[in-house]
Coordinates of C-alpha atoms in Angstrom, one line a residue:
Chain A
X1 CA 9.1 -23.5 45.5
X2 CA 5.4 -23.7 44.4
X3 CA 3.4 -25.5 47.0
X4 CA -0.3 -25.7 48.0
X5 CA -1.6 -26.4 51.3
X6 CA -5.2 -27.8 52.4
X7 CA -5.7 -27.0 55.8
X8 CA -8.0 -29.6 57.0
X9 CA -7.1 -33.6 56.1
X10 CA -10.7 -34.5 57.0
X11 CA -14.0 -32.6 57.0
X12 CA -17.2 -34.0 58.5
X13 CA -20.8 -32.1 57.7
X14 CA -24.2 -33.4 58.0
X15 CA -26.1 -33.6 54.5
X16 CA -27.8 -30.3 53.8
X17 CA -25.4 -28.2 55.3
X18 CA -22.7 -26.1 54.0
X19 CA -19.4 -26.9 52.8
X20 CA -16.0 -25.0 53.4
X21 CA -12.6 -26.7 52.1
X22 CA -9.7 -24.6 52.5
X23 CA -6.7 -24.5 50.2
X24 CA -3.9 -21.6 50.2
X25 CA -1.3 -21.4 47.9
X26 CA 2.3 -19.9 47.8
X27 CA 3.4 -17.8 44.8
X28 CA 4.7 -14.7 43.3
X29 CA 3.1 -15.0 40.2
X30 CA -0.4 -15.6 39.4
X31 CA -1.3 -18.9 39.5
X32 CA -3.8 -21.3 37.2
X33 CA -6.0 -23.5 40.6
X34 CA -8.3 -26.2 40.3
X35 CA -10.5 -28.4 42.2
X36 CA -10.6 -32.3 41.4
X37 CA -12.6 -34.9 43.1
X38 CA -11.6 -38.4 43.7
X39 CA -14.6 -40.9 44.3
X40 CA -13.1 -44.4 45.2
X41 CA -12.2 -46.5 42.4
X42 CA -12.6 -43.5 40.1
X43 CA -10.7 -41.6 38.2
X44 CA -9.9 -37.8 39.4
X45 CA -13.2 -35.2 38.2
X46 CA -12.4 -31.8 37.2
X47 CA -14.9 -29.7 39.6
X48 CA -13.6 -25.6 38.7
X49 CA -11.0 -24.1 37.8
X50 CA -9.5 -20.6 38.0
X51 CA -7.2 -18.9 35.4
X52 CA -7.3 -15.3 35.8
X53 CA -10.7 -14.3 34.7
X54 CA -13.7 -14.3 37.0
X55 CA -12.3 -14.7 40.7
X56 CA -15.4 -16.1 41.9
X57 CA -15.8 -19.8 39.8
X58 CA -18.4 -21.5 39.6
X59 CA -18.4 -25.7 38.9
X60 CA -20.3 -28.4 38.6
X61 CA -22.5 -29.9 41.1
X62 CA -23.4 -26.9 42.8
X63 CA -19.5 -26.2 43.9
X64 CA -17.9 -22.9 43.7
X65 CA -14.5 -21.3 44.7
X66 CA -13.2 -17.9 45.3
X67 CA -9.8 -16.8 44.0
X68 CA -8.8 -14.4 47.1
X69 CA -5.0 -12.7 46.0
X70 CA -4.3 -10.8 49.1
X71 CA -5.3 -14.0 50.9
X72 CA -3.9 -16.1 48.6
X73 CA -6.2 -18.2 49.2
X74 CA -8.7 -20.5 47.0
X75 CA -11.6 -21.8 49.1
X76 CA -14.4 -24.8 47.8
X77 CA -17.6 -24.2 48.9
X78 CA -21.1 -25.6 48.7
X79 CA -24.1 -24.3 49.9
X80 CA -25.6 -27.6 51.0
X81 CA -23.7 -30.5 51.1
X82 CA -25.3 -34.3 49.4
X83 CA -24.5 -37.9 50.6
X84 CA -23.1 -38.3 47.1
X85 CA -20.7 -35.6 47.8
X86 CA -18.2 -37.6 50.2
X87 CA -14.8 -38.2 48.3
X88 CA -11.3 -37.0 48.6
X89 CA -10.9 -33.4 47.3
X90 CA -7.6 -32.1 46.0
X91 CA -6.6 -28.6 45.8
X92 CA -4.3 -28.0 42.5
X93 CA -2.0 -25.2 41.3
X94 CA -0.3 -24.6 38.3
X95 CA 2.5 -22.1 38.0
X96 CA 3.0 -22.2 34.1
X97 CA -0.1 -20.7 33.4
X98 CA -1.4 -23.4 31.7
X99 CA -2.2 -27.3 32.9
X100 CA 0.9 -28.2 32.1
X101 CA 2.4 -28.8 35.4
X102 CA 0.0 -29.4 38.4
X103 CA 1.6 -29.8 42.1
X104 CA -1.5 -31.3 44.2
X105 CA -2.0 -30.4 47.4
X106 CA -2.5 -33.1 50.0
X107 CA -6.1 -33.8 49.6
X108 CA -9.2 -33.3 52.1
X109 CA -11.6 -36.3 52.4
X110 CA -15.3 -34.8 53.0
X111 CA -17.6 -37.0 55.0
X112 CA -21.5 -36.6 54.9
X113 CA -23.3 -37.8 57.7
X114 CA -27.3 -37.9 58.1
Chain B
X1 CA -16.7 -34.1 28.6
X2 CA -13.2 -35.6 28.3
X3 CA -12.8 -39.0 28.5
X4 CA -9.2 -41.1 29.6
X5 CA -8.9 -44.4 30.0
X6 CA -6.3 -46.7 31.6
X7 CA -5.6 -50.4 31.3
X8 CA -5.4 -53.0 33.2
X9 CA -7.4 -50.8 36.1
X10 CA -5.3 -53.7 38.5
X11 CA -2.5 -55.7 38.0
X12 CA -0.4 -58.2 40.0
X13 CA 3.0 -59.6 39.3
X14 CA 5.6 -61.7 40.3
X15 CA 8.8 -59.6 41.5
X16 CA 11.5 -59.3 38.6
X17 CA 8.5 -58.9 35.5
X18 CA 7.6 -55.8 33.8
X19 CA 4.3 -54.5 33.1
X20 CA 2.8 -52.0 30.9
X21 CA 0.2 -49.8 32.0
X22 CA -1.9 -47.7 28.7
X23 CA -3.3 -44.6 28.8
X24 CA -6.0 -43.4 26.1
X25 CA -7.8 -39.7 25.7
X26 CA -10.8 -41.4 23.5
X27 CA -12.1 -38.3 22.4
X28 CA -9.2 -35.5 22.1
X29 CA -5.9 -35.8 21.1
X30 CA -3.2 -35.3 23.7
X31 CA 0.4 -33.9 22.6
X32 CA 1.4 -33.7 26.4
X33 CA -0.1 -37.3 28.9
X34 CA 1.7 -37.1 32.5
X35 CA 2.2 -40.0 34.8
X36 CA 1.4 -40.4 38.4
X37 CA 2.3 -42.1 41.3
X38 CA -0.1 -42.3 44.4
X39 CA 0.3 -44.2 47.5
X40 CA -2.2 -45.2 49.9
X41 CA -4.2 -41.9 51.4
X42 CA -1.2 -39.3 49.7
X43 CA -1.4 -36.9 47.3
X44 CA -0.5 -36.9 43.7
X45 CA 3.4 -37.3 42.7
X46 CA 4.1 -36.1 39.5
X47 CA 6.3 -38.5 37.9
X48 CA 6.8 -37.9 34.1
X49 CA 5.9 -35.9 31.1
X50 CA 5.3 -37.9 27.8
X51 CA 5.4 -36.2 25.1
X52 CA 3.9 -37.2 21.5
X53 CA 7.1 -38.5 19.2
X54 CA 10.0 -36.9 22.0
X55 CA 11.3 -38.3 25.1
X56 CA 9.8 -38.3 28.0
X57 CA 10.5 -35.5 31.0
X58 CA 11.2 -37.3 34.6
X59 CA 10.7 -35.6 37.9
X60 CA 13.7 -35.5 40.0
X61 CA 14.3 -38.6 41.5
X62 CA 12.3 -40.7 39.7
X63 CA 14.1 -43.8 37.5
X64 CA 13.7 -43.1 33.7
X65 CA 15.2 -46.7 33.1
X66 CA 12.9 -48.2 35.1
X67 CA 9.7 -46.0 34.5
X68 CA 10.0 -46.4 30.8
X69 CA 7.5 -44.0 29.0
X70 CA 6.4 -44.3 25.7
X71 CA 3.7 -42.0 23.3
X72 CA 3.7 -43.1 20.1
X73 CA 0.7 -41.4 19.0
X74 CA -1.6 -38.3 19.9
X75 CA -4.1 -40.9 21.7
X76 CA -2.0 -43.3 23.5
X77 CA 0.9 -43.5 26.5
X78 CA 2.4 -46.6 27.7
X79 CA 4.6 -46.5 31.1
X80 CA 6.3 -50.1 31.7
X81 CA 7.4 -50.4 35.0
X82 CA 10.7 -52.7 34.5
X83 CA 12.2 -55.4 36.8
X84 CA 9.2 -54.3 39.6
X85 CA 9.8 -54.9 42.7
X86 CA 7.3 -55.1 45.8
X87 CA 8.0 -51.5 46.3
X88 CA 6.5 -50.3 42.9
X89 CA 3.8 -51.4 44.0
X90 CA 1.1 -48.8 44.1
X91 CA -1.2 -46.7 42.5
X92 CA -0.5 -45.0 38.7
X93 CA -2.8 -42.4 37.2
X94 CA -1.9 -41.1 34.0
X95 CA -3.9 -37.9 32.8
X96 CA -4.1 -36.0 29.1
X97 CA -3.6 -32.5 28.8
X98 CA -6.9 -31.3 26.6
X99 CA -5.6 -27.9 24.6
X100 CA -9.0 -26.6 23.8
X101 CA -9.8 -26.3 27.3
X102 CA -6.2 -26.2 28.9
X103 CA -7.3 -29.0 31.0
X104 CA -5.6 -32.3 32.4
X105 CA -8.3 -34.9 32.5
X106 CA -7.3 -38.1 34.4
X107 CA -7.7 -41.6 34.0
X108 CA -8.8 -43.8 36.0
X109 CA -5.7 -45.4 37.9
X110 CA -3.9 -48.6 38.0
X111 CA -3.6 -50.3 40.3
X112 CA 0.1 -52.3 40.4
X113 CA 0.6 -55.3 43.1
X114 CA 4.2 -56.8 43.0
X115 CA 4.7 -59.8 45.0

């Protein structure tokens, strides 16, 4: 079954440092991923995605991920993280090759601290 | 970028009423909208596929008589949540699959109370 896994529920950083959420994915086939933010009371924001082209994306707001096969693994980063950044982060895969259907991983809230 | 819309953003109702929940892209047209069903600090739940002018696709275990789904038009889902119960209650997101792009962009969520 396709499934993807954030390993860390909660991720505290101080504001102008880096940023490392981790996501891993299970498949035998190449997968579409994504990044969405969820601010409260908003509405989910597209950040990247990846669909077999570059392996390193970039998105908006400064975030980037790196499509890793042999690691199957699909890391967000940032190099220095803004108050304005805290939210809850979800990790997304879809197995169709296209965003048809998305299984959501179980979401990582990032906390900024001064 | 894409924009989706939901109304209401909240809702509360009495036990045994239905409510209808709309979902809008207001600058693409979306053959394929998808439902979803979050609870508090969970992920996403998938719940259905609408489909412009076919039925709608349920996840496994999830009521289609209850859930009804509706997508009359390239711009607009309904989901009616039928006879709810205090256990519907919850968050609903519904988001619109953008072809250009190959994107789902999400609404904003509803947020259902049942009492």
């Amino acid at each position: 079954a396709q499934s993807v896994t954030q390993l860390d529920s909660h991720v505290s950083v101080s504001e102008g440092t880096p940023v490392l959420l981790r996501c891993n994915y299970s498949s035998s086939y190449s997968p579409s991923l994504f990044w969405y933010v969820q601010h409260p009371n908003k509405g989910l924001q597209l950040l990247l995605k990846y669909t077999s082209a570059a392996t390193l994306v970039k998105g908006i707001n400064g975030f980037e991920a790196e499509f890793k096969k042999s690691e199957t693994s699909f890391h967000l980063t940032k190099p220095s993280a803004h108050m304005s950044d805290a939210a809850e982060y979800f990790c997304v895969v879809s197995y169709t090759g296209t965003a048809s259907k998305l299984t959501f991983g179980t979401g990582t809230r990032l906390q900024v601290t001064l | 970028g894409a924009v989706v819309s939901q109304h209401p953003s909240w809702v509360i109702c009495k036990s045994g009423t239905s409510v209808k929940i709309e979902c809008r892209s207001l600058d693409f047209q979306a053959t394929t909208m998808f439902w979803y069903r979050q609870f508090p600090k969970q992920s996403l739940m998938l719940m259905a596929t609408s489909n412009e002018g076919s039925k709608a696709t349920y996840e496994q275990g999830v009521e289609k008589d209850k859930f009804l789904i509706n997508h009359a038009s390239l711009t607009l889902s309904t989901l009616t949540v039928t006879s709810a119960h205090p256990e519907d209650s919850s968050f609903y997101i519904c988001s619109a699959r953008e072809w250009v792009t190959d994107t789902q962009y999400f609404g904003p969520g509803t947020r259902l109370t049942v009492l």
